[in-house]
PDB file of N, CA and C in Angstrom:
ATOM      1  N   PRO A   1       0.738  -1.195  -0.059  1.00 60.00           N
ATOM      2  CA  PRO A   1      -0.092   0.052  -0.019  1.00 60.00           C
ATOM      3  C   PRO A   1       0.884   1.264   0.063  1.00 60.00           C
ATOM      4  N   ILE A   2       0.326   2.348  -0.666  1.00 72.00           N
ATOM      5  CA  ILE A   2       1.043   3.518  -0.695  1.00 72.00           C
ATOM      6  C   ILE A   2       0.658   4.338   0.678  1.00 72.00           C
ATOM      7  N   ARG A   3       1.790   4.821   1.189  1.00 73.00           N
ATOM      8  CA  ARG A   3       1.509   5.628   2.438  1.00 73.00           C
ATOM      9  C   ARG A   3       2.061   7.066   2.412  1.00 73.00           C
ATOM     10  N   THR A   4       1.424   7.796   1.640  1.00 80.00           N
ATOM     11  CA  THR A   4       1.763   9.111   1.439  1.00 80.00           C
ATOM     12  C   THR A   4       0.695   9.947   1.657  1.00 80.00           C
ATOM     13  N   SER A   5       0.765  11.235   1.934  1.00 83.00           N
ATOM     14  CA  SER A   5      -0.427  12.126   2.175  1.00 83.00           C
ATOM     15  C   SER A   5      -1.385  12.398   1.042  1.00 83.00           C
ATOM     16  N   SER A   6      -0.792  12.066  -0.193  1.00 90.00           N
ATOM     17  CA  SER A   6      -1.564  12.226  -1.441  1.00 90.00           C
ATOM     18  C   SER A   6      -2.162  10.936  -1.857  1.00 90.00           C
ATOM     19  N   GLY A   7      -1.840   9.790  -1.391  1.00 91.00           N
ATOM     20  CA  GLY A   7      -2.341   8.531  -1.950  1.00 91.00           C
ATOM     21  C   GLY A   7      -1.394   8.002  -3.150  1.00 91.00           C
ATOM     22  N   TYR A   8      -0.379   8.848  -3.557  1.00 95.00           N
ATOM     23  CA  TYR A   8       0.264   8.451  -4.673  1.00 95.00           C
ATOM     24  C   TYR A   8       1.775   8.310  -4.258  1.00 95.00           C
ATOM     25  N   ARG A   9       2.377   7.372  -4.843  1.00 95.00           N
ATOM     26  CA  ARG A   9       3.900   7.164  -4.558  1.00 95.00           C
ATOM     27  C   ARG A   9       4.678   8.421  -5.068  1.00 95.00           C
ATOM     28  N   GLY A  10       5.509   8.934  -4.198  1.00 96.00           N
ATOM     29  CA  GLY A  10       6.480  10.022  -4.598  1.00 96.00           C
ATOM     30  C   GLY A  10       5.660  11.362  -4.439  1.00 96.00           C
ATOM     31  N   VAL A  11       4.463  11.458  -4.139  1.00 97.00           N
ATOM     32  CA  VAL A  11       3.781  12.742  -4.067  1.00 97.00           C
ATOM     33  C   VAL A  11       3.331  12.935  -2.684  1.00 97.00           C
ATOM     34  N   TYR A  12       3.571  14.193  -2.298  1.00 95.00           N
ATOM     35  CA  TYR A  12       3.299  14.683  -0.918  1.00 95.00           C
ATOM     36  C   TYR A  12       2.438  15.835  -0.834  1.00 95.00           C
ATOM     37  N   ASP A  13       1.364  15.967  -0.072  1.00 95.00           N
ATOM     38  CA  ASP A  13       0.507  17.059   0.081  1.00 95.00           C
ATOM     39  C   ASP A  13       1.139  18.159   0.927  1.00 95.00           C
ATOM     40  N   GLN A  14       1.276  19.318   0.427  1.00 94.00           N
ATOM     41  CA  GLN A  14       1.934  20.373   1.194  1.00 94.00           C
ATOM     42  C   GLN A  14       0.883  20.892   2.287  1.00 94.00           C
ATOM     43  N   GLY A  15      -0.301  20.688   2.230  1.00 91.00           N
ATOM     44  CA  GLY A  15      -1.365  21.194   3.037  1.00 91.00           C
ATOM     45  C   GLY A  15      -2.015  22.376   2.709  1.00 91.00           C
ATOM     46  N   ASN A  16      -1.478  22.986   1.600  1.00 95.00           N
ATOM     47  CA  ASN A  16      -1.957  24.265   1.010  1.00 95.00           C
ATOM     48  C   ASN A  16      -2.695  24.175  -0.287  1.00 95.00           C
ATOM     49  N   GLY A  17      -3.068  23.093  -0.745  1.00 93.00           N
ATOM     50  CA  GLY A  17      -3.747  22.850  -1.924  1.00 93.00           C
ATOM     51  C   GLY A  17      -2.677  22.437  -3.066  1.00 93.00           C
ATOM     52  N   ARG A  18      -1.297  22.364  -2.635  1.00 97.00           N
ATOM     53  CA  ARG A  18      -0.231  22.087  -3.571  1.00 97.00           C
ATOM     54  C   ARG A  18       0.315  20.819  -3.304  1.00 97.00           C
ATOM     55  N   PHE A  19       0.828  19.988  -4.292  1.00 97.00           N
ATOM     56  CA  PHE A  19       1.409  18.636  -4.208  1.00 97.00           C
ATOM     57  C   PHE A  19       2.805  18.692  -4.708  1.00 97.00           C
ATOM     58  N   VAL A  20       3.729  18.106  -3.955  1.00 97.00           N
ATOM     59  CA  VAL A  20       5.221  18.085  -4.271  1.00 97.00           C
ATOM     60  C   VAL A  20       5.538  16.570  -4.837  1.00 97.00           C
ATOM     61  N   ALA A  21       6.150  16.632  -5.849  1.00 97.00           N
ATOM     62  CA  ALA A  21       6.593  15.235  -6.396  1.00 97.00           C
ATOM     63  C   ALA A  21       8.165  15.208  -6.286  1.00 97.00           C
ATOM     64  N   THR A  22       8.626  14.113  -5.728  1.00 97.00           N
ATOM     65  CA  THR A  22      10.147  13.979  -5.414  1.00 97.00           C
ATOM     66  C   THR A  22      10.416  12.466  -5.657  1.00 97.00           C
ATOM     67  N   ILE A  23      11.704  12.266  -6.012  1.00 97.00           N
ATOM     68  CA  ILE A  23      12.082  10.816  -6.307  1.00 97.00           C
ATOM     69  C   ILE A  23      13.397  10.597  -5.552  1.00 97.00           C
ATOM     70  N   SER A  24      13.783   9.425  -4.949  1.00 95.00           N
ATOM     71  CA  SER A  24      15.019   9.235  -4.362  1.00 95.00           C
ATOM     72  C   SER A  24      15.814   8.491  -5.344  1.00 95.00           C
ATOM     73  N   LEU A  25      17.065   9.057  -5.452  1.00 93.00           N
ATOM     74  CA  LEU A  25      17.943   8.551  -6.494  1.00 93.00           C
ATOM     75  C   LEU A  25      19.410   8.375  -5.629  1.00 93.00           C
ATOM     76  N   SER A  26      19.844   7.190  -5.481  1.00 93.00           N
ATOM     77  CA  SER A  26      21.181   6.987  -4.721  1.00 93.00           C
ATOM     78  C   SER A  26      21.206   7.609  -3.404  1.00 93.00           C
ATOM     79  N   GLY A  27      20.099   7.549  -2.634  1.00 94.00           N
ATOM     80  CA  GLY A  27      20.096   8.091  -1.430  1.00 94.00           C
ATOM     81  C   GLY A  27      19.775   9.622  -1.381  1.00 94.00           C
ATOM     82  N   LYS A  28      19.708  10.273  -2.505  1.00 97.00           N
ATOM     83  CA  LYS A  28      19.372  11.767  -2.486  1.00 97.00           C
ATOM     84  C   LYS A  28      17.971  11.931  -3.006  1.00 97.00           C
ATOM     85  N   ILE A  29      17.373  12.933  -2.519  1.00 97.00           N
ATOM     86  CA  ILE A  29      16.045  13.364  -3.016  1.00 97.00           C
ATOM     87  C   ILE A  29      16.124  14.429  -4.105  1.00 97.00           C
ATOM     88  N   LYS A  30      15.571  13.995  -5.219  1.00 97.00           N
ATOM     89  CA  LYS A  30      15.372  14.907  -6.367  1.00 97.00           C
ATOM     90  C   LYS A  30      14.040  15.546  -6.528  1.00 97.00           C
ATOM     91  N   TYR A  31      13.994  16.785  -6.451  1.00 98.00           N
ATOM     92  CA  TYR A  31      12.659  17.602  -6.571  1.00 98.00           C
ATOM     93  C   TYR A  31      12.168  17.468  -8.090  1.00 98.00           C
ATOM     94  N   LEU A  32      10.957  17.286  -8.340  1.00 98.00           N
ATOM     95  CA  LEU A  32      10.376  16.935  -9.566  1.00 98.00           C
ATOM     96  C   LEU A  32       9.362  18.154  -9.890  1.00 98.00           C
ATOM     97  N   GLY A  33       8.905  18.943  -8.900  1.00 98.00           N
ATOM     98  CA  GLY A  33       7.995  19.963  -9.111  1.00 98.00           C
ATOM     99  C   GLY A  33       6.966  20.025  -8.071  1.00 98.00           C
ATOM    100  N   THR A  34       6.135  21.101  -8.060  1.00 98.00           N
ATOM    101  CA  THR A  34       4.981  21.318  -7.288  1.00 98.00           C
ATOM    102  C   THR A  34       3.778  21.544  -8.332  1.00 98.00           C
ATOM    103  N   PHE A  35       2.728  20.975  -7.850  1.00 98.00           N
ATOM    104  CA  PHE A  35       1.413  20.814  -8.682  1.00 98.00           C
ATOM    105  C   PHE A  35       0.272  21.065  -7.951  1.00 98.00           C
ATOM    106  N   ALA A  36      -0.695  21.687  -8.636  1.00 98.00           N
ATOM    107  CA  ALA A  36      -2.087  21.785  -8.145  1.00 98.00           C
ATOM    108  C   ALA A  36      -2.936  20.430  -7.968  1.00 98.00           C
ATOM    109  N   ASP A  37      -2.580  19.693  -8.915  1.00 97.00           N
ATOM    110  CA  ASP A  37      -3.379  18.496  -8.998  1.00 97.00           C
ATOM    111  C   ASP A  37      -2.418  17.225  -8.719  1.00 97.00           C
ATOM    112  N   PRO A  38      -2.926  16.379  -7.670  1.00 96.00           N
ATOM    113  CA  PRO A  38      -2.079  15.275  -7.367  1.00 96.00           C
ATOM    114  C   PRO A  38      -1.849  14.258  -8.476  1.00 96.00           C
ATOM    115  N   ASP A  39      -2.820  14.211  -9.346  1.00 96.00           N
ATOM    116  CA  ASP A  39      -2.719  13.352 -10.507  1.00 96.00           C
ATOM    117  C   ASP A  39      -1.487  13.801 -11.510  1.00 96.00           C
ATOM    118  N   ASP A  40      -1.397  14.939 -11.761  1.00 98.00           N
ATOM    119  CA  ASP A  40      -0.257  15.564 -12.459  1.00 98.00           C
ATOM    120  C   ASP A  40       1.005  15.283 -11.836  1.00 98.00           C
ATOM    121  N   ALA A  41       1.118  15.508 -10.538  1.00 97.00           N
ATOM    122  CA  ALA A  41       2.397  15.217  -9.829  1.00 97.00           C
ATOM    123  C   ALA A  41       2.726  13.701  -9.868  1.00 97.00           C
ATOM    124  N   ALA A  42       1.732  12.920  -9.792  1.00 97.00           N
ATOM    125  CA  ALA A  42       1.987  11.248  -9.896  1.00 97.00           C
ATOM    126  C   ALA A  42       2.412  11.032 -11.372  1.00 97.00           C
ATOM    127  N   ARG A  43       1.892  11.606 -12.313  1.00 97.00           N
ATOM    128  CA  ARG A  43       2.307  11.241 -13.585  1.00 97.00           C
ATOM    129  C   ARG A  43       3.736  11.721 -13.939  1.00 97.00           C
ATOM    130  N   VAL A  44       4.188  12.876 -13.384  1.00 98.00           N
ATOM    131  CA  VAL A  44       5.595  13.238 -13.443  1.00 98.00           C
ATOM    132  C   VAL A  44       6.651  12.297 -12.677  1.00 98.00           C
ATOM    133  N   TRP A  45       5.994  11.941 -11.524  1.00 97.00           N
ATOM    134  CA  TRP A  45       6.873  10.804 -10.792  1.00 97.00           C
ATOM    135  C   TRP A  45       7.065   9.677 -11.629  1.00 97.00           C
ATOM    136  N   ASP A  46       5.876   9.156 -12.211  1.00 97.00           N
ATOM    137  CA  ASP A  46       5.955   7.899 -13.042  1.00 97.00           C
ATOM    138  C   ASP A  46       7.045   8.196 -14.088  1.00 97.00           C
ATOM    139  N   ALA A  47       7.015   9.224 -14.771  1.00 97.00           N
ATOM    140  CA  ALA A  47       7.855   9.494 -15.897  1.00 97.00           C
ATOM    141  C   ALA A  47       9.312   9.449 -15.392  1.00 97.00           C
ATOM    142  N   ALA A  48       9.538  10.113 -14.343  1.00 98.00           N
ATOM    143  CA  ALA A  48      10.926  10.122 -13.688  1.00 98.00           C
ATOM    144  C   ALA A  48      11.244   8.780 -13.274  1.00 98.00           C
ATOM    145  N   ALA A  49      10.528   7.917 -12.789  1.00 97.00           N
ATOM    146  CA  ALA A  49      10.805   6.644 -12.228  1.00 97.00           C
ATOM    147  C   ALA A  49      11.190   5.790 -13.443  1.00 97.00           C
ATOM    148  N   ILE A  50      10.406   5.850 -14.468  1.00 96.00           N
ATOM    149  CA  ILE A  50      10.796   5.145 -15.638  1.00 96.00           C
ATOM    150  C   ILE A  50      12.201   5.480 -16.231  1.00 96.00           C
ATOM    151  N   ASN A  51      12.393   6.868 -16.225  1.00 96.00           N
ATOM    152  CA  ASN A  51      13.599   7.416 -16.787  1.00 96.00           C
ATOM    153  C   ASN A  51      14.842   6.997 -16.043  1.00 96.00           C
ATOM    154  N   TYR A  52      14.764   7.014 -14.645  1.00 95.00           N
ATOM    155  CA  TYR A  52      15.884   6.887 -13.834  1.00 95.00           C
ATOM    156  C   TYR A  52      16.060   5.468 -13.380  1.00 95.00           C
ATOM    157  N   ARG A  53      14.924   4.653 -13.274  1.00 94.00           N
ATOM    158  CA  ARG A  53      15.028   3.250 -12.658  1.00 94.00           C
ATOM    159  C   ARG A  53      14.803   2.210 -13.690  1.00 94.00           C
ATOM    160  N   GLY A  54      13.844   2.553 -14.702  1.00 93.00           N
ATOM    161  CA  GLY A  54      13.475   1.644 -15.731  1.00 93.00           C
ATOM    162  C   GLY A  54      12.052   1.103 -15.252  1.00 93.00           C
ATOM    163  N   ARG A  55      11.251   0.858 -16.197  1.00 91.00           N
ATOM    164  CA  ARG A  55       9.930   0.426 -15.919  1.00 91.00           C
ATOM    165  C   ARG A  55       9.912  -0.856 -15.156  1.00 91.00           C
ATOM    166  N   GLU A  56      10.768  -1.823 -15.340  1.00 91.00           N
ATOM    167  CA  GLU A  56      10.695  -3.050 -14.805  1.00 91.00           C
ATOM    168  C   GLU A  56      11.156  -2.984 -13.344  1.00 91.00           C
ATOM    169  N   PHE A  57      11.740  -1.902 -12.936  1.00 89.00           N
ATOM    170  CA  PHE A  57      12.264  -1.691 -11.490  1.00 89.00           C
ATOM    171  C   PHE A  57      11.546  -0.847 -10.552  1.00 89.00           C
ATOM    172  N   THR A  58      10.231  -0.513 -10.949  1.00 91.00           N
ATOM    173  CA  THR A  58       9.486   0.307 -10.141  1.00 91.00           C
ATOM    174  C   THR A  58       8.138   0.095 -10.198  1.00 91.00           C
ATOM    175  N   GLN A  59       7.190   0.306  -9.166  1.00 92.00           N
ATOM    176  CA  GLN A  59       5.794   0.238  -9.147  1.00 92.00           C
ATOM    177  C   GLN A  59       5.278   1.651  -9.560  1.00 92.00           C
ATOM    178  N   LEU A  60       4.558   1.823 -10.568  1.00 95.00           N
ATOM    179  CA  LEU A  60       4.134   3.109 -11.042  1.00 95.00           C
ATOM    180  C   LEU A  60       2.713   3.417 -10.493  1.00 95.00           C
ATOM    181  N   ASN A  61       2.497   4.656 -10.364  1.00 94.00           N
ATOM    182  CA  ASN A  61       1.091   5.062  -9.897  1.00 94.00           C
ATOM    183  C   ASN A  61      -0.014   4.845 -10.982  1.00 94.00           C
ATOM    184  N   PHE A  62       0.376   4.955 -12.192  1.00 94.00           N
ATOM    185  CA  PHE A  62      -0.558   4.659 -13.202  1.00 94.00           C
ATOM    186  C   PHE A  62       0.056   3.600 -14.191  1.00 94.00           C
ATOM    187  N   PRO A  63       0.182   2.302 -13.792  1.00 90.00           N
ATOM    188  CA  PRO A  63       0.834   1.398 -14.737  1.00 90.00           C
ATOM    189  C   PRO A  63       0.252   1.123 -16.057  1.00 90.00           C
ATOM    190  N   ALA A  64      -1.104   1.312 -16.159  1.00 84.00           N
ATOM    191  CA  ALA A  64      -1.756   1.037 -17.508  1.00 84.00           C
ATOM    192  C   ALA A  64      -1.591   2.152 -18.505  1.00 84.00           C
ATOM    193  N   GLN A  65      -1.262   3.471 -17.894  1.00 72.00           N
ATOM    194  CA  GLN A  65      -1.256   4.507 -18.752  1.00 72.00           C
ATOM    195  C   GLN A  65       0.254   4.966 -19.260  1.00 72.00           C
ATOM    196  N   THR A  66       1.159   4.186 -18.743  1.00 55.00           N
ATOM    197  CA  THR A  66       2.559   4.625 -19.286  1.00 55.00           C
ATOM    198  C   THR A  66       3.171   3.434 -20.142  1.00 55.00           C
TER     199      THR A  66
END
């Protein structure tokens, strides 16, 4: 199960109506952006996860759409 404030992997609710997407790479956090819509942030995280880790090495938020 995903345990973030937004319900999406790599996406966190700032509590002000904005959502931050981040990804962990080699023990460092990479900022991916701030979004008004958590779905947009989750799609950006999915694209970054595929780019940095490869599709076969990550669980995506929207596996059927990527």
